[in-house]
Short mmCIF file of C-alpha atoms and ligand atoms in Angstrom, two decimals:
data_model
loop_
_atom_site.label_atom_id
_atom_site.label_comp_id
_atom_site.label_asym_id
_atom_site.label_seq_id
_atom_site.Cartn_x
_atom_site.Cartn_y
_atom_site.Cartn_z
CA UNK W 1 -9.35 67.51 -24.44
CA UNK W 2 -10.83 67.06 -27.80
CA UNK W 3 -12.36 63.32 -27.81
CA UNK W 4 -10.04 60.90 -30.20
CA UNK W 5 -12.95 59.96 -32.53
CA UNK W 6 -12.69 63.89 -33.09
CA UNK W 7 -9.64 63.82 -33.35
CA UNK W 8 -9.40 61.43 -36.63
CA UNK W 9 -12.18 63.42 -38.23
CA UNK W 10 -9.89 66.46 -37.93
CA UNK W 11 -6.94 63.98 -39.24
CA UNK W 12 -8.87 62.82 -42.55
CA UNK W 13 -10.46 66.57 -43.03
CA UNK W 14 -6.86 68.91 -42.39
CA UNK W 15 -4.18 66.79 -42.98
CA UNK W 16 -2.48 68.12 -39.54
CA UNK W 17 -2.61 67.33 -36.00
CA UNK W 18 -0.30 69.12 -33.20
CA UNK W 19 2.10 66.58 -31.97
CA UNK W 20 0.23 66.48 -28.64
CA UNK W 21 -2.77 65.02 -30.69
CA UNK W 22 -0.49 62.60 -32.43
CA UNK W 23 0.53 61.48 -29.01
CA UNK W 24 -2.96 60.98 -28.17
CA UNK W 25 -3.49 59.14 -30.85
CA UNK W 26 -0.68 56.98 -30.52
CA UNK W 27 -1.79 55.92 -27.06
CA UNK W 28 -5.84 55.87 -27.52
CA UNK W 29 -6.83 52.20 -26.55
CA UNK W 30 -10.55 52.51 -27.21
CA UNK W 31 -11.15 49.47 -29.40
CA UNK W 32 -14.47 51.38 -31.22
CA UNK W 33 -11.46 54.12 -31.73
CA UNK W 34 -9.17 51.68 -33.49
CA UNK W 35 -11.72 50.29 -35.39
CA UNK W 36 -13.14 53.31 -37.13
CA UNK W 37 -9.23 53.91 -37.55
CA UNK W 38 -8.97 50.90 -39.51
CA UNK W 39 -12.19 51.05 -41.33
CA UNK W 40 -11.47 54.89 -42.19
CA UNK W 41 -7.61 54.09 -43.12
CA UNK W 42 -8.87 51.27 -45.46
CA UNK W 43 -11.75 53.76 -47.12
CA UNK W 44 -9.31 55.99 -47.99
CA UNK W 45 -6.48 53.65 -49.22
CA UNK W 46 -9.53 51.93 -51.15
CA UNK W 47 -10.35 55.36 -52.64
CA UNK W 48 -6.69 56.64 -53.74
CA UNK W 49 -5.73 53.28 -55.07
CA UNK W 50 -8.55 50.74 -55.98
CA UNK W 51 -8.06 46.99 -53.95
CA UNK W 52 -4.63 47.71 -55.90
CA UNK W 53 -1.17 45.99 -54.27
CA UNK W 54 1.95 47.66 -55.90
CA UNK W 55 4.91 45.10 -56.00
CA UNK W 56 8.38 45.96 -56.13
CA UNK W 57 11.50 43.53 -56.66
CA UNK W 58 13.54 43.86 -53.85
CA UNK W 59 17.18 43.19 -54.64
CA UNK W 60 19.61 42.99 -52.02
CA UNK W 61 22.33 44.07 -53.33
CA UNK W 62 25.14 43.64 -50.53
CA UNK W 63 25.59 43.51 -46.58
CA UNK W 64 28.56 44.82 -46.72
CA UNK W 65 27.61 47.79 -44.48
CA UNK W 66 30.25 50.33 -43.06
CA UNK W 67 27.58 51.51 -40.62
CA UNK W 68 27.03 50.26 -37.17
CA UNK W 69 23.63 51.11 -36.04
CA UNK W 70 23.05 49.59 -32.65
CA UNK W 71 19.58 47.48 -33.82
CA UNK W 72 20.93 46.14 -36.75
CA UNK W 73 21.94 42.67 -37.85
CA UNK W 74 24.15 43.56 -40.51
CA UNK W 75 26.56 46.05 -38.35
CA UNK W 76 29.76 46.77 -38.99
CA UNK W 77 30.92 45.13 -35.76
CA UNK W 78 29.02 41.90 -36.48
CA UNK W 79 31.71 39.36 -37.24
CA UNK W 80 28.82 36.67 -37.12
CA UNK W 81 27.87 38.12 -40.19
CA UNK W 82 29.30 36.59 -43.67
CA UNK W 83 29.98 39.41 -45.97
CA UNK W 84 28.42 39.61 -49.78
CA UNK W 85 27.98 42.22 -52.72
CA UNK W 86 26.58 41.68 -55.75
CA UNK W 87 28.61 42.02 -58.44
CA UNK W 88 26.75 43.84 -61.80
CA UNK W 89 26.52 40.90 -63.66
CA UNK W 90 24.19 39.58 -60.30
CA UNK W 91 22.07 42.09 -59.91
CA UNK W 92 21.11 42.70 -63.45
CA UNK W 93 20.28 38.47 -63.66
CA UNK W 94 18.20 39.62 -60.14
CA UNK W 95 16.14 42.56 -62.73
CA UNK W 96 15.68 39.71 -65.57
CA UNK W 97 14.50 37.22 -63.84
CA UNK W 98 12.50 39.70 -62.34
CA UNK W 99 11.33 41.45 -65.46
CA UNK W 100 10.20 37.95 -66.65
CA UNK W 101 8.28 37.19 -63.33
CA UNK W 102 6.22 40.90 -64.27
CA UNK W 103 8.24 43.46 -62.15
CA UNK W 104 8.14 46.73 -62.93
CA UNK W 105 10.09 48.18 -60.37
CA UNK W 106 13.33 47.11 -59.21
CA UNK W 107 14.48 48.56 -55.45
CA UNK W 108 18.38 47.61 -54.85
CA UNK W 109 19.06 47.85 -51.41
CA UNK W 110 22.36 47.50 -49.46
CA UNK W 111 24.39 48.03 -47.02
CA UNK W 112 25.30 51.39 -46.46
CA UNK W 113 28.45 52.99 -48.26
CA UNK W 114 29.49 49.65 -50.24
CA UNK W 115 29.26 51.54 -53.49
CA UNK W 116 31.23 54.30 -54.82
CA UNK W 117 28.68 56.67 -56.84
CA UNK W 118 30.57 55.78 -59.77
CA UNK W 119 29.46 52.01 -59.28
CA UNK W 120 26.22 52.99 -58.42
CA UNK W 121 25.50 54.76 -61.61
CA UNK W 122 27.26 51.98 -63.67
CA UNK W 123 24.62 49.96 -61.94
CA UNK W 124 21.50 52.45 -62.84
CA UNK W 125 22.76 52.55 -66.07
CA UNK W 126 22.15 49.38 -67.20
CA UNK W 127 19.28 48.62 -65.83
CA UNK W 128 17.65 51.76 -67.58
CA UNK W 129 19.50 50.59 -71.09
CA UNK W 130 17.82 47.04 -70.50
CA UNK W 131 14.85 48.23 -68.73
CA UNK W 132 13.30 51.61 -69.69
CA UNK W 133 9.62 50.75 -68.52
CA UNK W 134 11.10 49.91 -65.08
CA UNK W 135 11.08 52.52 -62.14
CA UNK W 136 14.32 52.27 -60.58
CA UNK W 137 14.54 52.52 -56.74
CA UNK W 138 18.08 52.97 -54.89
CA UNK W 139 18.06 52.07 -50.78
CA UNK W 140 21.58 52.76 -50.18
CA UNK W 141 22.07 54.66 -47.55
CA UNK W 142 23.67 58.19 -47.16
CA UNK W 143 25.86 60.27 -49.65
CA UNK W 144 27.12 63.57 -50.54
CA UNK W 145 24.50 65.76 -52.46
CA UNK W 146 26.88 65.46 -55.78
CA UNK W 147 26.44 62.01 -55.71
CA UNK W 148 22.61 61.68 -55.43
CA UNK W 149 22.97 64.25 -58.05
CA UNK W 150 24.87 62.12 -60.35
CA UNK W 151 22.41 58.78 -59.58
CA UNK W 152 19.34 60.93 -60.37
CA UNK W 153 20.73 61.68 -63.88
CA UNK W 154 21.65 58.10 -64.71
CA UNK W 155 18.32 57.50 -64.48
CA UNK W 156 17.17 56.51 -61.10
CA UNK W 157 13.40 57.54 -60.17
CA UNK W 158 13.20 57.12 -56.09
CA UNK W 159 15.13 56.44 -53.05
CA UNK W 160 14.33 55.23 -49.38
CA UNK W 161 16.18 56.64 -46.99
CA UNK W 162 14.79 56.04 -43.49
CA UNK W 163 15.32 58.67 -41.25
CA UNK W 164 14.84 55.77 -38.71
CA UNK W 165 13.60 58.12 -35.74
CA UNK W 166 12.85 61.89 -35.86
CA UNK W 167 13.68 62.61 -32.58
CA UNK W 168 17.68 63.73 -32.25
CA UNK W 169 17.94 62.14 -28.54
CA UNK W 170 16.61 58.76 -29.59
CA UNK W 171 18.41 59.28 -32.76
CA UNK W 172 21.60 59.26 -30.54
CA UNK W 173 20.59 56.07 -28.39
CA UNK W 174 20.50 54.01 -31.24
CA UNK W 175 23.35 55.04 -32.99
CA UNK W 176 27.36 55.32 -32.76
CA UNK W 177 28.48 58.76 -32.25
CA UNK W 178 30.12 59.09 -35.99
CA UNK W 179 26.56 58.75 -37.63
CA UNK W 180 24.54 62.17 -37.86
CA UNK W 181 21.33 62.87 -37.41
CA UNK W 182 21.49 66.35 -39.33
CA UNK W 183 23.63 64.63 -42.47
CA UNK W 184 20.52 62.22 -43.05
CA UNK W 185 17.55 64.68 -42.61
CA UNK W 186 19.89 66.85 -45.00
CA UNK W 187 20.39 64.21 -47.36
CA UNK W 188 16.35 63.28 -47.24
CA UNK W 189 15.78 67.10 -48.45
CA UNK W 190 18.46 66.61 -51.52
CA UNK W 191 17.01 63.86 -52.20
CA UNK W 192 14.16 65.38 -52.80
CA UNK W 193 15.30 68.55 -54.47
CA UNK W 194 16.66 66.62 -56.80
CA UNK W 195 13.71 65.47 -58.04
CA UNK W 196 13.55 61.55 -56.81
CA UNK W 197 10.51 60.23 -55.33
CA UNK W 198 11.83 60.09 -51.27
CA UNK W 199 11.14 57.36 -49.03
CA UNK W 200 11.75 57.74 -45.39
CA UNK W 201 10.76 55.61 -42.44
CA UNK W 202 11.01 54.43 -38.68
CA UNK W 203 10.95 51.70 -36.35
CA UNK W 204 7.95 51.06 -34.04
CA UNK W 205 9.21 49.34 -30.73
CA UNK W 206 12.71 50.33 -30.71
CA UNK W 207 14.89 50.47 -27.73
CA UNK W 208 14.14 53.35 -25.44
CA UNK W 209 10.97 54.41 -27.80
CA UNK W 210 8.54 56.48 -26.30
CA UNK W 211 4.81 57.11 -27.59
CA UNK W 212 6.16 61.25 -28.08
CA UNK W 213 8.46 59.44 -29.81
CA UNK W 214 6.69 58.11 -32.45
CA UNK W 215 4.09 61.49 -32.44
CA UNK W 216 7.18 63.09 -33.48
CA UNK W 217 7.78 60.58 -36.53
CA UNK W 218 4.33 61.68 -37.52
CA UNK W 219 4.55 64.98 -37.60
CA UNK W 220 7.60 64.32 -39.58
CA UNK W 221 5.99 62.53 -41.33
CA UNK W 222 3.46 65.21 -42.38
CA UNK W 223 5.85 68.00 -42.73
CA UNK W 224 8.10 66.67 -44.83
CA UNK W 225 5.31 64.93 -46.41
CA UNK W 226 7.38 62.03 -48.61
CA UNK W 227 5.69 60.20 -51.46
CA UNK W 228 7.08 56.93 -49.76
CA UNK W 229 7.15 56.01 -45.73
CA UNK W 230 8.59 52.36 -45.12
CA UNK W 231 7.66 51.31 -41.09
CA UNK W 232 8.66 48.11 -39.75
CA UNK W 233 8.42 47.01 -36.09
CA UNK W 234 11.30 47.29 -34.62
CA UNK W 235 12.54 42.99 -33.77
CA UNK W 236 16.02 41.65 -32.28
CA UNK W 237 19.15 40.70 -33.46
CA UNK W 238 21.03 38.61 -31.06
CA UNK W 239 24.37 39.70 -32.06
CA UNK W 240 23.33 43.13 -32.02
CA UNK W 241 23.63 45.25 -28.76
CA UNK W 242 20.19 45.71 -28.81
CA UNK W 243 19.46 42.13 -29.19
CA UNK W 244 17.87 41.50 -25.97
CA UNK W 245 15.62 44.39 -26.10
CA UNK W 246 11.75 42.95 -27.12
CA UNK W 247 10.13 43.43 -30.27
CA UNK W 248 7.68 46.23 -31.18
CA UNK W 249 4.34 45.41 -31.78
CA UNK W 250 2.23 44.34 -35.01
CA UNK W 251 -0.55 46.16 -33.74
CA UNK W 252 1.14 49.64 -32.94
CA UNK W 253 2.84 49.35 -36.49
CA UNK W 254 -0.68 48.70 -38.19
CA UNK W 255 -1.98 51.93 -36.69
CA UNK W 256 1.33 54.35 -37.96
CA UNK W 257 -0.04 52.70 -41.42
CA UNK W 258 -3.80 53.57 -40.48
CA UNK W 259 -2.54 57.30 -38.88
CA UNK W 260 -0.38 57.74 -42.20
CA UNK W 261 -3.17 56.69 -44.20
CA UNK W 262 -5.14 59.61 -43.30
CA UNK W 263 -2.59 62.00 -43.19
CA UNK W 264 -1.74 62.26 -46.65
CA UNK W 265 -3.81 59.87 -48.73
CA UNK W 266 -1.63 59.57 -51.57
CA UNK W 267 1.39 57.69 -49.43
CA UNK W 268 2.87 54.76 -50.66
CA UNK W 269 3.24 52.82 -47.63
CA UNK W 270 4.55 48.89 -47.63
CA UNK W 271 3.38 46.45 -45.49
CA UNK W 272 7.15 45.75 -44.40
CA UNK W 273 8.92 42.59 -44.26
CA UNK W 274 9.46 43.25 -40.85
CA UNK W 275 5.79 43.30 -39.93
CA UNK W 276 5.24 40.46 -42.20
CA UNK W 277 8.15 38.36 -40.17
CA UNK W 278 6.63 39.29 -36.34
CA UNK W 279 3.17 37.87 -37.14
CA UNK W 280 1.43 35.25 -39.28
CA UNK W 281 -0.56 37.04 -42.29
CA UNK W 282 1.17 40.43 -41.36
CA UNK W 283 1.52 42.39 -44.69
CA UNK W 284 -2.12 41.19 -45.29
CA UNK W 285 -3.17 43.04 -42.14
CA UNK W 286 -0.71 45.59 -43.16
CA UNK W 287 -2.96 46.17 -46.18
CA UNK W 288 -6.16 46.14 -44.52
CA UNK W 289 -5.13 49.03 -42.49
CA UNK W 290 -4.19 51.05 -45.31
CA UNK W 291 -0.64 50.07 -46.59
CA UNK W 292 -0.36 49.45 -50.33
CA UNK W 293 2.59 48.24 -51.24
CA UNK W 294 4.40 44.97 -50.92
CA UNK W 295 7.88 44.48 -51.64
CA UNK W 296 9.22 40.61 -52.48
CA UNK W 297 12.62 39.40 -52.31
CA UNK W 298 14.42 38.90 -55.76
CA UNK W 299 17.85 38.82 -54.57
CA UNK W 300 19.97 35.11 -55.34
CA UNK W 301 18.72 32.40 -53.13
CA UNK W 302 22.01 31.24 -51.62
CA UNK W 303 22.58 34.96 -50.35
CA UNK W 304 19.35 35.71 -48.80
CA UNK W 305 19.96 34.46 -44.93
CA UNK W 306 22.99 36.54 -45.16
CA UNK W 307 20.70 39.77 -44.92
CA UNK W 308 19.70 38.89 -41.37
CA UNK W 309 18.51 42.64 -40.25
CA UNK W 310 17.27 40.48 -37.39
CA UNK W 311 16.54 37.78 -36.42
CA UNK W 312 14.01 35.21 -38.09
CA UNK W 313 14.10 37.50 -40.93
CA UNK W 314 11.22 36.20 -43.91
CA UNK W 315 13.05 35.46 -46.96
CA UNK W 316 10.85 32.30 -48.82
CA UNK W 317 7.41 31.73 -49.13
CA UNK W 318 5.22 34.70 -50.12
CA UNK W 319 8.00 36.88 -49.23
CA UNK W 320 9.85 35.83 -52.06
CA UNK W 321 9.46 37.07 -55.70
CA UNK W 322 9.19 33.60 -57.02
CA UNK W 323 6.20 32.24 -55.30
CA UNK W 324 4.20 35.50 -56.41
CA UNK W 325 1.59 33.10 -57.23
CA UNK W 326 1.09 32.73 -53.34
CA UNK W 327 1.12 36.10 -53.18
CA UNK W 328 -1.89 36.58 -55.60
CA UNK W 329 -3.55 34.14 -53.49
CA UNK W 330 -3.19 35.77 -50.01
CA UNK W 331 -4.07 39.33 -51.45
CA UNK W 332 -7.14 37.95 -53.49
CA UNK W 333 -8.24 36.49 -50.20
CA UNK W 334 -8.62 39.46 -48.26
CA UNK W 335 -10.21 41.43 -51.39
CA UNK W 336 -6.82 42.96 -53.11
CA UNK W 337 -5.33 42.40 -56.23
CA UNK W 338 -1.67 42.88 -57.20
CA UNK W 339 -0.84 44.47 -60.22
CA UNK W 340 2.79 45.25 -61.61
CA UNK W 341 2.39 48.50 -62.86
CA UNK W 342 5.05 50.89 -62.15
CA UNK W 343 2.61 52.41 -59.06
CA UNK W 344 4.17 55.48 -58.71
CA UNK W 345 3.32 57.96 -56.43
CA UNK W 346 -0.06 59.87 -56.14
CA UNK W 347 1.85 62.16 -53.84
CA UNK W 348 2.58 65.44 -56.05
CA UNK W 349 6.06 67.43 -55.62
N1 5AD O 1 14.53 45.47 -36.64
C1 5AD O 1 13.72 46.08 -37.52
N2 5AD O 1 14.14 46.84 -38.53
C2 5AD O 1 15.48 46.97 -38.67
N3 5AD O 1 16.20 47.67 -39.54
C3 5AD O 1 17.51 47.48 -39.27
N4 5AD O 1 17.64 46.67 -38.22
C4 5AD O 1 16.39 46.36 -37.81
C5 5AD O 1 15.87 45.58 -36.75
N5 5AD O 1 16.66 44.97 -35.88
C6 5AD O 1 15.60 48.53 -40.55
C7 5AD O 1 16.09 49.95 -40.40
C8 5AD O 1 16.88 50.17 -41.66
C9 5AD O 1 16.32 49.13 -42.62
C10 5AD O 1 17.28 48.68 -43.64
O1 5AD O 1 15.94 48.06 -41.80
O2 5AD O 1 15.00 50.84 -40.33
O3 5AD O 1 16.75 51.44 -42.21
#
């Protein structure tokens, strides 16, 4: 068995692993292996991007979600929830006061299928008209290839689409029989024929995970080699029916960063929300091992609890777009600096 320090240097060198390395990997507990892991992800994030922090303004733009993933807070099924959406009017106050804070890039997230395309593009629309410097990200969950079509030539630049796990079994476990796992991974490759920067992503910790699990999301990961990869530990919501299940762990998530890192340098990889919610100074120690984006909350105050993925879900302090003083702060402390350019992606195709 080829030694796990070896196994890194073959990592940062080729850009490939099989997935039985990635499993190793994964599972390697040596703490002189995780530290050259961090001090090697950090080198290289430091190299592709500078002690830069790209900032997006995340605007949630509904919870109105017809899906009912098993994990998540805002379900279909989850009559604790109280429904909102945005109307356009909303979200374009969200992108000025937004614009005036210094955001150049506006990410409107939402429950999945609240929006016809039509209202979608009315929505892209504007904000292009108002904002042409801005990059305009859409998180919105799945549609038909017209559609994306359609959202790409009103002007949006880049959408996240988490393929949530890349193994098919799993896949199944954590979702209701109506949701495909072949209609997602087909819509991530329109996406990206289409010519948006893609996003995709997982959970670390989820119900029924297994280490292969996450090797698998790797060499996903690597294959279909994304410009974006959003991955948040995986944490409870108790109305959920996965809410008694325990969270993932802070640690595991920091090394898919550090592992992702190395894989293909030019990632843009957030230290998640999630992450940042599980553990005290998380995105900072998201950053350290090699994430490089941050993404604060812009959407209205008064409907921010109301996007309760799970449970205990950040939404003020540094998490939010208005205290990016704060922000500044934390970054500056551990040697970053946030900036507000566009940051696009130094992943080419
Ligand atoms: N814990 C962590 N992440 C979650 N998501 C949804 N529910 C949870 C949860 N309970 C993530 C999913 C989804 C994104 C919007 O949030 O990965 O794609």
């Amino acid at each position: 068995m080829t030694s796990s320090m070896a196994l890194l240097d073959q990592l940062a060198c080729s850009h490939t692993l099989s997935l039985q390395e990635y499993a190793q990997l994964v599972q390697e507990d040596d703490p002189e292996f995780l530290d050259a892991l961090q001090r090697r992800a950090e080198a290289v994030r430091n190299k592709m991007y500078g002690n830069q922090v790209f900032i997006r303004g995340l605007v949630e733009v509904g919870n109105a979600c017809r899906r009912n993933c098993l994990y998540c807070g805002i379900r279909r099924e989850n009559r604790a929830v109280e429904r909102y959406v945005l109307s356009l009017g909303d979200v374009m106050a969200c992108c000025r006061e937004g614009y005036d804070l210094g955001f150049r890039t506006f990410v409107l997230q939402g429950g999945e299928g609240m929006f016809s395309s039509r209202q979608v593009v009315e929505m892209v629309q504007s904000i292009r008209r108002h904002y042409p410097d801005c990059a305009i990200t859409l998180s919105l969950g799945e549609y038909d290839r017209e559609d994306f079509c359609r959202m790409r030539e009103a002007g949006a630049d880049r959408y996240l689409l988490r393929h949530e796990t890349a193994n098919e079994a799993l896949y199944r476990r954590l979702h209701p029989a109506a949701m495909s796992f072949r209609h997602r991974m087909d819509n991530l490759r329109w996406l990206r024929e289409l010519g948006f920067q893609v996003g995709c992503g997982f959970m670390v910790g989820a119900p029924f995970q297994q280490p292969e699990h996450l090797a698998e999301d790797l060499k996903f990961v690597e294959i279909f080699r994304p410009h974006m990869c959003g991955v948040g530990p995986f944490l409870p919501q108790k109305d959920t029916p996965l809410g008694t299940h325990p969270p993932g762990s802070a640690a595991m998530t920091c090394r898919m960063y550090a592992l992702m890192r190395l894989m293909i340098p030019g990632l843009l990889i957030p230290a998640t929300t999630a992450l940042g919610s599980l553990v005290p100074g998380g995105r900072e120690t998201g950053i350290r091992w090699g994430a490089n984006v941050v993404m604060p909350n812009l959407s209205p105050l008064h409907q921010r609890k109301k996007y309760a993925l799970y449970d205990h879900k950040l939404a003020t302090g540094t998490e939010s777009a208005q205290n990016l003083q704060d922000l500044r702060a934390s970054m500056a402390a551990i040697g970053y600096e946030v900036t507000v350019a566009r940051g696009d992606s130094l992943v080419e195709g």
